[in-house]
Coordinates of C-alpha atoms and ligand atoms in Angstrom, one line a residue:
X1 CA -127.2 0.1 -69.2
X2 CA -127.5 2.0 -65.8
X3 CA -127.9 5.6 -64.9
X4 CA -127.5 7.8 -61.8
X5 CA -130.4 9.9 -60.6
X6 CA -129.2 12.8 -58.5
X7 CA -131.3 15.3 -56.7
X8 CA -128.7 18.0 -56.1
X9 CA -128.1 21.2 -54.2
X10 CA -127.5 19.5 -50.9
X11 CA -124.2 20.1 -49.0
X12 CA -122.1 17.0 -48.2
X13 CA -121.1 16.3 -44.6
X14 CA -119.2 13.3 -43.2
X15 CA -116.3 11.1 -44.0
X16 CA -115.2 9.3 -47.2
X17 CA -112.5 6.6 -47.3
X18 CA -110.5 6.6 -50.5
X19 CA -109.9 3.3 -52.3
X20 CA -106.6 2.0 -53.9
X21 CA -105.4 3.9 -56.9
X22 CA -106.9 2.7 -60.2
X23 CA -104.0 3.7 -62.3
X24 CA -101.5 1.9 -60.0
X25 CA -103.7 -1.2 -59.9
X26 CA -104.1 -1.5 -63.6
X27 CA -100.3 -1.6 -64.0
X28 CA -99.5 -3.7 -60.9
X29 CA -102.0 -6.5 -61.8
X30 CA -100.3 -7.1 -65.3
X31 CA -96.9 -6.8 -63.5
X32 CA -98.0 -9.8 -61.4
X33 CA -97.6 -11.9 -64.6
X34 CA -93.8 -11.3 -64.3
X35 CA -93.6 -13.0 -60.9
X36 CA -92.5 -16.6 -61.0
X37 CA -94.3 -17.2 -57.7
X38 CA -97.3 -15.9 -55.7
X39 CA -98.0 -12.3 -55.0
X40 CA -100.6 -11.0 -52.6
X41 CA -101.9 -7.5 -53.6
X42 CA -103.8 -5.5 -51.0
X43 CA -105.9 -2.2 -51.2
X44 CA -107.1 -3.2 -54.7
X45 CA -110.0 -1.0 -55.8
X46 CA -113.3 -2.8 -56.6
X47 CA -113.8 -1.4 -60.1
X48 CA -114.7 -2.9 -63.4
X49 CA -111.2 -2.3 -65.0
X50 CA -109.7 -4.5 -62.2
X51 CA -112.2 -7.3 -62.7
X52 CA -111.5 -7.2 -66.4
X53 CA -107.8 -7.5 -65.8
X54 CA -108.3 -10.5 -63.5
X55 CA -110.2 -12.2 -66.4
X56 CA -107.3 -11.4 -68.8
X57 CA -104.7 -12.9 -66.4
X58 CA -106.8 -16.0 -65.9
X59 CA -107.1 -16.5 -69.6
X60 CA -103.3 -16.6 -69.8
X61 CA -103.1 -19.3 -67.1
X62 CA -102.6 -17.3 -63.9
X63 CA -104.5 -18.3 -60.8
X64 CA -106.3 -15.3 -59.3
X65 CA -107.7 -15.9 -55.8
X66 CA -109.8 -13.1 -54.4
X67 CA -109.1 -13.1 -50.6
X68 CA -111.5 -10.4 -49.7
X69 CA -113.1 -7.2 -51.1
X70 CA -109.7 -5.5 -51.5
X71 CA -107.1 -8.3 -51.5
X72 CA -106.1 -10.8 -54.1
X73 CA -103.5 -13.5 -54.6
X74 CA -102.1 -14.0 -58.0
X75 CA -100.1 -17.1 -58.9
X76 CA -98.4 -16.7 -62.3
X77 CA -96.3 -19.9 -62.2
X78 CA -98.5 -21.7 -64.7
X79 CA -98.9 -18.9 -67.2
X80 CA -98.9 -20.7 -70.6
X81 CA -99.8 -18.0 -73.1
X82 CA -98.5 -14.7 -74.2
X83 CA -101.6 -13.8 -76.2
X84 CA -104.2 -12.2 -74.0
X85 CA -107.8 -12.5 -75.2
X86 CA -108.5 -10.0 -77.9
X87 CA -112.0 -8.9 -77.0
X88 CA -111.1 -8.3 -73.3
X89 CA -107.9 -6.4 -74.1
X90 CA -109.7 -4.0 -76.4
X91 CA -111.9 -2.9 -73.6
X92 CA -109.2 -1.3 -71.5
X93 CA -106.4 1.1 -72.3
X94 CA -104.1 -0.2 -69.6
X95 CA -103.9 -3.5 -71.3
X96 CA -100.8 -2.1 -73.0
X97 CA -99.0 -3.1 -69.8
X98 CA -99.5 -6.7 -70.8
X99 CA -96.9 -6.1 -73.5
X100 CA -94.1 -5.0 -71.1
X101 CA -94.9 -7.6 -68.5
X102 CA -95.1 -10.6 -71.0
X103 CA -92.2 -9.4 -73.1
X104 CA -90.1 -9.0 -70.0
X105 CA -90.8 -12.4 -68.6
X106 CA -91.3 -14.6 -71.7
X107 CA -89.6 -12.6 -74.4
X108 CA -92.8 -12.4 -76.5
X109 CA -96.2 -10.8 -76.4
X110 CA -99.1 -10.5 -78.8
X111 CA -101.6 -7.9 -77.6
X112 CA -104.5 -6.3 -79.4
X113 CA -104.1 -2.5 -79.7
X114 CA -105.6 -1.1 -76.6
X115 CA -109.0 0.8 -76.4
X116 CA -109.8 3.2 -73.6
X117 CA -111.2 6.7 -73.2
X118 CA -111.3 8.7 -76.4
X119 CA -109.6 12.1 -75.9
X120 CA -107.6 12.5 -79.1
X121 CA -104.8 10.6 -80.6
X122 CA -103.3 8.1 -78.2
X123 CA -100.1 6.8 -79.8
X124 CA -97.8 4.2 -78.1
X125 CA -94.7 5.0 -80.1
X126 CA -92.7 5.7 -76.9
X127 CA -93.6 2.3 -75.5
X128 CA -92.4 0.7 -78.7
X129 CA -89.3 2.8 -78.8
X130 CA -88.4 1.6 -75.4
X131 CA -89.0 -2.1 -76.2
X132 CA -87.0 -1.8 -79.4
X133 CA -84.1 -0.2 -77.5
X134 CA -84.1 -3.3 -75.2
X135 CA -83.7 -5.5 -78.2
X136 CA -87.3 -6.5 -79.1
X137 CA -88.6 -6.6 -82.7
X138 CA -92.0 -4.9 -82.6
X139 CA -94.7 -5.2 -85.3
X140 CA -97.9 -3.1 -85.1
X141 CA -101.2 -3.6 -86.8
X142 CA -104.5 -4.6 -85.1
X143 CA -102.1 -6.3 -82.7
X144 CA -98.8 -5.4 -81.3
X145 CA -96.4 -8.3 -81.6
X146 CA -93.1 -7.9 -79.7
X147 CA -90.5 -10.6 -79.6
X148 CA -86.8 -10.8 -78.6
X149 CA -84.4 -13.4 -80.0
X150 CA -83.1 -15.6 -77.3
X151 CA -86.0 -14.8 -75.0
X152 CA -84.5 -12.1 -72.9
X153 CA -84.2 -8.4 -73.3
X154 CA -81.0 -6.5 -72.8
X155 CA -80.7 -3.3 -70.7
X156 CA -80.2 0.0 -72.6
X157 CA -80.6 3.7 -72.3
X158 CA -84.0 5.0 -73.2
X159 CA -84.8 8.7 -73.6
X160 CA -88.6 9.5 -73.7
X161 CA -89.5 12.1 -76.3
X162 CA -92.7 12.9 -74.4
X163 CA -93.3 12.5 -70.7
X164 CA -95.5 9.4 -70.8
X165 CA -96.9 7.6 -67.8
X166 CA -97.7 4.4 -69.7
X167 CA -94.4 4.3 -71.6
X168 CA -92.4 4.8 -68.4
X169 CA -94.2 2.0 -66.6
X170 CA -94.2 -0.3 -69.5
X171 CA -90.4 0.0 -70.2
X172 CA -89.7 -0.2 -66.5
X173 CA -91.6 -3.5 -66.3
X174 CA -89.9 -5.0 -69.4
X175 CA -86.4 -3.9 -68.1
X176 CA -86.9 -5.4 -64.7
X177 CA -86.1 -8.9 -66.0
X178 CA -83.7 -7.8 -68.8
X179 CA -80.0 -8.7 -68.9
X180 CA -78.0 -5.7 -67.6
X181 CA -79.0 -2.1 -66.7
X182 CA -81.6 0.2 -68.2
X183 CA -82.0 3.9 -67.7
X184 CA -85.1 5.8 -68.6
X185 CA -84.6 9.5 -69.0
X186 CA -87.3 12.1 -69.1
X187 CA -89.4 9.6 -67.2
X188 CA -92.9 10.5 -65.9
X189 CA -93.1 11.0 -62.1
X190 CA -96.7 10.2 -61.2
X191 CA -97.3 8.5 -57.8
X192 CA -98.4 5.3 -59.6
X193 CA -95.0 5.1 -61.2
X194 CA -93.4 5.0 -57.8
X195 CA -96.0 2.5 -56.7
X196 CA -95.3 0.1 -59.6
X197 CA -91.5 0.4 -58.9
X198 CA -92.1 -0.3 -55.2
X199 CA -94.3 -3.3 -56.1
X200 CA -91.6 -4.7 -58.5
X201 CA -88.9 -4.1 -55.9
X202 CA -91.0 -5.9 -53.2
X203 CA -91.1 -8.9 -55.7
X204 CA -87.3 -8.9 -56.1
X205 CA -86.6 -6.2 -58.8
X206 CA -83.8 -3.6 -58.5
X207 CA -85.3 -0.2 -59.5
X208 CA -84.0 3.2 -58.3
X209 CA -85.1 6.7 -59.0
X210 CA -88.8 6.2 -59.7
X211 CA -90.5 9.5 -58.9
X212 CA -87.6 11.5 -60.5
X213 CA -87.2 11.9 -64.3
X214 CA -84.3 9.4 -64.4
X215 CA -85.0 5.8 -63.5
X216 CA -82.3 3.1 -63.3
X217 CA -83.3 -0.5 -63.5
X218 CA -80.8 -3.3 -62.9
X219 CA -82.3 -6.4 -64.5
X220 CA -82.7 -9.4 -62.3
X221 CA -83.1 -13.1 -63.3
X222 CA -86.4 -13.7 -61.5
X223 CA -89.1 -12.1 -59.5
X224 CA -90.2 -14.3 -56.7
X225 CA -93.3 -13.0 -55.0
X226 CA -94.4 -11.2 -51.8
X227 CA -97.1 -9.0 -50.4
X228 CA -97.8 -5.4 -51.5
X229 CA -100.4 -2.8 -50.7
X230 CA -101.5 -0.2 -53.4
X231 CA -101.4 3.5 -52.7
X232 CA -104.6 5.5 -52.3
X233 CA -106.2 7.0 -55.4
X234 CA -105.2 10.6 -55.9
X235 CA -107.9 11.3 -58.5
X236 CA -110.7 9.7 -56.5
X237 CA -109.8 11.9 -53.5
X238 CA -109.6 14.9 -55.8
X239 CA -113.0 14.1 -57.2
X240 CA -114.6 14.2 -53.8
X241 CA -112.7 17.4 -53.0
X242 CA -114.3 18.9 -56.1
X243 CA -117.7 17.5 -55.1
X244 CA -117.6 19.3 -51.7
X245 CA -116.3 22.5 -53.4
X246 CA -119.2 22.4 -55.8
X247 CA -122.0 21.3 -53.5
X248 CA -120.8 22.9 -50.2
X249 CA -120.4 21.2 -46.8
X250 CA -117.5 19.6 -45.1
X251 CA -115.8 16.3 -45.9
X252 CA -113.1 14.4 -44.1
X253 CA -111.4 12.5 -46.9
X254 CA -109.5 9.6 -45.3
X255 CA -106.8 7.3 -46.6
X256 CA -104.9 9.8 -48.8
X257 CA -101.3 10.7 -49.1
X258 CA -101.6 14.5 -48.6
X259 CA -98.4 15.1 -50.6
X260 CA -100.0 13.5 -53.7
X261 CA -102.9 15.9 -53.3
X262 CA -100.8 19.2 -53.1
X263 CA -101.4 20.0 -56.8
X264 CA -105.2 19.7 -56.4
X265 CA -105.4 21.2 -52.8
X266 CA -103.4 24.3 -53.9
X267 CA -105.9 25.1 -56.7
X268 CA -109.0 24.6 -54.5
X269 CA -107.5 26.8 -51.8
X270 CA -106.8 29.5 -54.4
X271 CA -110.5 29.3 -55.2
X272 CA -111.4 29.9 -51.5
X273 CA -112.0 26.3 -50.4
X274 CA -110.7 25.4 -47.0
X275 CA -108.3 22.4 -47.1
X276 CA -106.5 21.2 -44.0
X277 CA -103.9 18.5 -44.2
X278 CA -104.0 15.8 -41.5
X279 CA -101.8 12.7 -41.2
X280 CA -103.4 10.6 -43.9
X281 CA -106.6 12.6 -44.4
X282 CA -107.8 16.0 -45.7
X283 CA -110.5 18.1 -44.2
X284 CA -112.2 20.0 -47.0
X285 CA -114.8 22.7 -46.4
X286 CA -116.6 25.1 -48.7
X287 CA -118.5 27.9 -47.0
X288 CA -118.2 31.1 -49.0
X289 CA -118.2 32.0 -52.7
X290 CA -115.8 30.3 -55.1
X291 CA -113.3 32.5 -56.9
X292 CA -112.1 32.1 -60.4
X293 CA -108.6 30.7 -61.1
X294 CA -106.6 29.6 -64.2
X295 CA -105.6 26.0 -64.5
X296 CA -103.1 24.2 -66.8
X297 CA -102.9 20.5 -66.7
X298 CA -99.3 19.1 -66.8
X299 CA -97.5 15.8 -65.9
X300 CA -97.0 15.3 -62.1
X301 CA -96.4 17.3 -60.0
X302 CA -98.5 19.7 -62.1
X303 CA -102.3 19.8 -62.0
X304 CA -103.5 16.3 -63.2
X305 CA -105.3 16.1 -66.5
X306 CA -107.5 13.4 -64.8
X307 CA -108.9 16.2 -62.6
X308 CA -109.5 18.7 -65.5
X309 CA -113.2 17.9 -66.1
X310 CA -114.0 17.9 -62.4
X311 CA -112.3 21.3 -61.9
X312 CA -114.1 22.8 -64.9
X313 CA -117.4 21.7 -63.2
X314 CA -116.4 23.5 -60.0
X315 CA -115.1 26.6 -61.8
X316 CA -118.4 26.8 -63.7
X317 CA -119.9 27.8 -60.3
X318 CA -117.1 30.3 -59.4
X319 CA -117.2 34.1 -59.4
X320 CA -115.6 35.4 -62.6
X321 CA -114.0 33.9 -65.7
X322 CA -111.4 31.1 -65.5
X323 CA -109.2 29.7 -68.2
X324 CA -108.4 26.0 -68.3
X325 CA -105.7 24.8 -70.6
X326 CA -105.3 21.1 -71.3
X327 CA -101.6 20.4 -71.5
X328 CA -101.6 16.6 -71.9
X329 CA -104.4 15.4 -74.2
X330 CA -105.4 17.0 -77.6
X331 CA -109.2 16.5 -77.1
X332 CA -110.4 16.3 -73.5
X333 CA -113.3 18.8 -73.5
X334 CA -115.9 16.6 -75.1
X335 CA -118.0 16.6 -71.9
X336 CA -118.5 20.4 -72.0
X337 CA -121.7 20.2 -74.0
X338 CA -123.2 18.1 -71.2
X339 CA -122.2 20.6 -68.6
X340 CA -123.8 23.3 -70.7
X341 CA -127.1 21.4 -70.5
X342 CA -126.9 22.1 -66.7
X343 CA -126.4 25.8 -67.4
X344 CA -122.6 26.1 -67.6
X345 CA -121.1 28.9 -69.8
X346 CA -118.0 27.4 -71.4
X347 CA -116.3 28.2 -74.7
X348 CA -113.7 25.7 -76.0
X349 CA -111.0 26.7 -78.4
X350 CA -108.6 23.8 -79.1
X351 CA -106.9 23.0 -75.8
X352 CA -108.3 26.0 -73.9
X353 CA -111.7 26.3 -72.2
X354 CA -112.9 29.7 -71.1
X355 CA -115.3 29.1 -68.1
X356 CA -117.6 31.9 -67.2
X357 CA -119.0 31.3 -63.7
X358 CA -122.8 31.0 -63.3
X359 CA -124.9 31.3 -60.2
X360 CA -126.3 27.8 -60.2
X361 CA -126.8 24.7 -62.3
X362 CA -130.2 23.3 -63.0
X363 CA -130.7 19.5 -63.3
X364 CA -131.2 17.9 -66.8
X365 CA -130.7 14.5 -68.5
X366 CA -127.0 14.2 -69.5
X367 CA -124.5 11.5 -70.7
X368 CA -121.1 10.5 -69.5
X369 CA -118.6 10.2 -72.4
X370 CA -115.6 8.9 -70.5
X371 CA -114.5 8.1 -66.9
X372 CA -113.4 11.6 -65.6
X373 CA -116.0 13.4 -67.8
X374 CA -118.6 11.2 -66.0
X375 CA -117.1 12.1 -62.6
X376 CA -117.3 15.8 -63.5
X377 CA -121.0 15.4 -64.4
X378 CA -121.6 13.8 -61.0
X379 CA -119.8 16.8 -59.3
X380 CA -122.0 19.2 -61.2
X381 CA -125.2 17.3 -60.6
X382 CA -124.5 17.3 -56.8
X383 CA -124.6 21.1 -56.9
X384 CA -127.4 21.5 -59.4
X385 CA -130.9 22.4 -58.4
X386 CA -133.5 19.8 -59.2
X387 CA -132.9 16.3 -60.7
X388 CA -130.1 15.2 -63.0
X389 CA -130.1 11.9 -64.8
X390 CA -126.7 10.8 -65.9
X391 CA -126.6 7.9 -68.4
X392 CA -123.6 5.7 -69.5
X393 CA -122.4 5.4 -66.0
X394 CA -120.5 2.3 -66.9
X395 CA -117.6 4.7 -67.8
X396 CA -117.6 6.0 -64.2
X397 CA -117.7 2.5 -62.7
X398 CA -114.5 1.6 -64.5
X399 CA -112.6 3.8 -62.1
X400 CA -114.7 4.7 -59.0
X401 CA -115.4 2.1 -56.3
X402 CA -118.9 2.4 -54.9
X403 CA -119.3 6.0 -55.9
X404 CA -123.0 5.9 -55.1
X405 CA -122.6 4.3 -51.7
X406 CA -119.8 6.7 -50.7
X407 CA -121.8 9.8 -51.7
X408 CA -125.0 8.6 -50.1
X409 CA -123.1 8.1 -46.8
X410 CA -122.3 11.9 -46.8
X411 CA -125.8 13.0 -47.5
X412 CA -126.1 13.0 -51.3
X413 CA -129.4 12.0 -52.9
X414 CA -128.0 9.8 -55.6
X415 CA -129.2 6.4 -56.8
X416 CA -128.4 3.9 -59.5
X417 CA -131.3 2.7 -61.8
X418 CA -131.6 0.6 -64.9
X419 CA -131.8 2.4 -68.1
X420 CA -133.8 0.7 -70.9
X421 CA -131.4 -0.5 -73.6
X422 CA -133.1 1.5 -76.4
X423 CA -132.0 4.8 -74.9
X424 CA -128.3 3.8 -75.2
X425 CA -126.9 5.3 -78.3
X426 CA -123.2 5.8 -77.6
X427 CA -120.5 3.4 -78.6
X428 CA -118.8 1.7 -75.6
X429 CA -115.1 2.3 -76.0
X430 CA -114.1 1.0 -72.6
Ligands
LIG1 C1 -102.2 7.5 -68.2 O1 -102.5 7.3 -69.6 C2 -103.5 7.4 -67.4 N1 -104.1 6.1 -67.7 C3 -104.5 8.4 -67.9 O2 -105.6 8.4 -67.0 C4 -103.9 9.8 -67.7 O3 -104.8 10.8 -68.3 C5 -102.5 9.9 -68.4 O4 -101.7 8.8 -67.9 C6 -101.8 11.2 -68.1 O5 -101.6 11.4 -66.7 C7 -103.6 5.0 -67.0 O6 -102.8 5.1 -66.1 C8 -104.2 3.7 -67.3 P1 -99.5 9.1 -71.2 P2 -101.4 7.1 -70.6 O7 -98.7 8.1 -72.0 O8 -100.3 6.4 -69.9 C9 -98.6 11.2 -75.4 C10 -107.9 8.1 -66.3 O9 -108.8 8.9 -66.5 N2 -97.9 9.9 -75.8 O10 -98.9 9.7 -70.0 O11 -101.9 6.5 -71.8 C11 -100.1 11.1 -75.3 O12 -100.7 11.2 -76.6 C12 -106.9 7.9 -67.5 O13 -107.7 7.5 -65.3 C13 -97.2 9.8 -77.0 O14 -97.1 10.8 -77.8 O15 -100.9 8.6 -70.9 C14 -100.4 12.2 -74.4 O16 -100.5 13.4 -75.1 C15 -107.4 8.4 -68.7 N3 -96.6 8.6 -77.3 C16 -99.2 12.3 -73.5 O17 -98.1 11.6 -74.2 C17 -96.7 7.6 -76.4 O18 -96.1 6.5 -76.7 C18 -99.4 11.6 -72.1 O19 -99.8 10.3 -72.3 C19 -97.4 7.7 -75.2 C20 -98.0 8.9 -74.9

């Protein structure tokens, strides 16, 4: 078990290059199972969720050849199983994409119910509704078993009752190799949905409308392979924007798609942070006092729920009282007690957090409880006076490539140390 030791209250100056998007990579890697050929994927983030998915694919018979730090070649021609290894699947939420990918290509999938960050009920009924509409019979228990008679799904019309990133991507994957045309209405529009559609199209699929709420997928007989580069990570970039907003200084955040950042940039600018959009970079500077704002998380292009904990950390240091409403998950404020240990004044009532700005944070020992919660604690610790020890950083390493190295390069005093096992009390839910 590792922890971060952060001596905060130092402004950040310099450049940070953003890695490939985690939530695109964790869909595109399973989607590589659908390719009856070789695909080369570039700009892959080096994070533990990705490493785990490679192991899952290899267990099914795919050949995964790491070409360099950020590029991999996946050959799925010899895939011989539709039952990914239970204990690996349980460690990562995105393993539900294995259902869509395997069902689409082989007509069958048996996948353990996915684990993942715990922020309330996380049903997959919309995924199942989509697979069923395409002709699969789906049984749920400890495992999801989906199968279609005759081995091939049939295109259909699917209306999503809730806007779901995972269900949109999963049904899109399954439909890519179905017989006939599928339409997904009330689809999610996140940048990683467009990225998955682009990946599948590069491999030979026929998908139109990704990025709107109506996606049309004409099923093809086969996906044949090719090369694809994953988009930059919107949330990683947003996290470093939050870090400079909290700690002060100026960062040039490189390798971003500025349009994807609008929802985050707009809020930070409203708070008084300077954000300048360049070609594929953002210049972010905090000089004066931060002002209060209200935030409500929503599906894209709204303010992302995956930035909610980080923005609460920043608002905790703003002048005045802000209201943050969580519009996507039922319970995503579990980290608030840890921020309070640093001196934050936050009251949570259901899906609303009332954040009363304080002058400063003071370092303390705290624990990450999930990926973005952990990122928020890092943001807060960078601003805090004195030393903060953050434990359970394995959650953070699921989604942030070389967080320590990137922050050290811009002047942060952060290091990774071993934590003796006996201090670890939390259950690892992946
Ligand atoms: C994805 O989760 C992301 N994970 C999450 O990011 C992110 O918070 C979320 O989208 C929302 O943007 C990955 O991409 C791997 P949803 P996902 O289906 O797809 C309800 C991070 O920190 N719902 O869009 O699982 C659900 O309960 C992670 O990187 C149903 O009711 O989220 C929630 O309230 C954490 N039935 C809402 O929809 C369903 O079948 C949105 O969930 C599916 C979802």
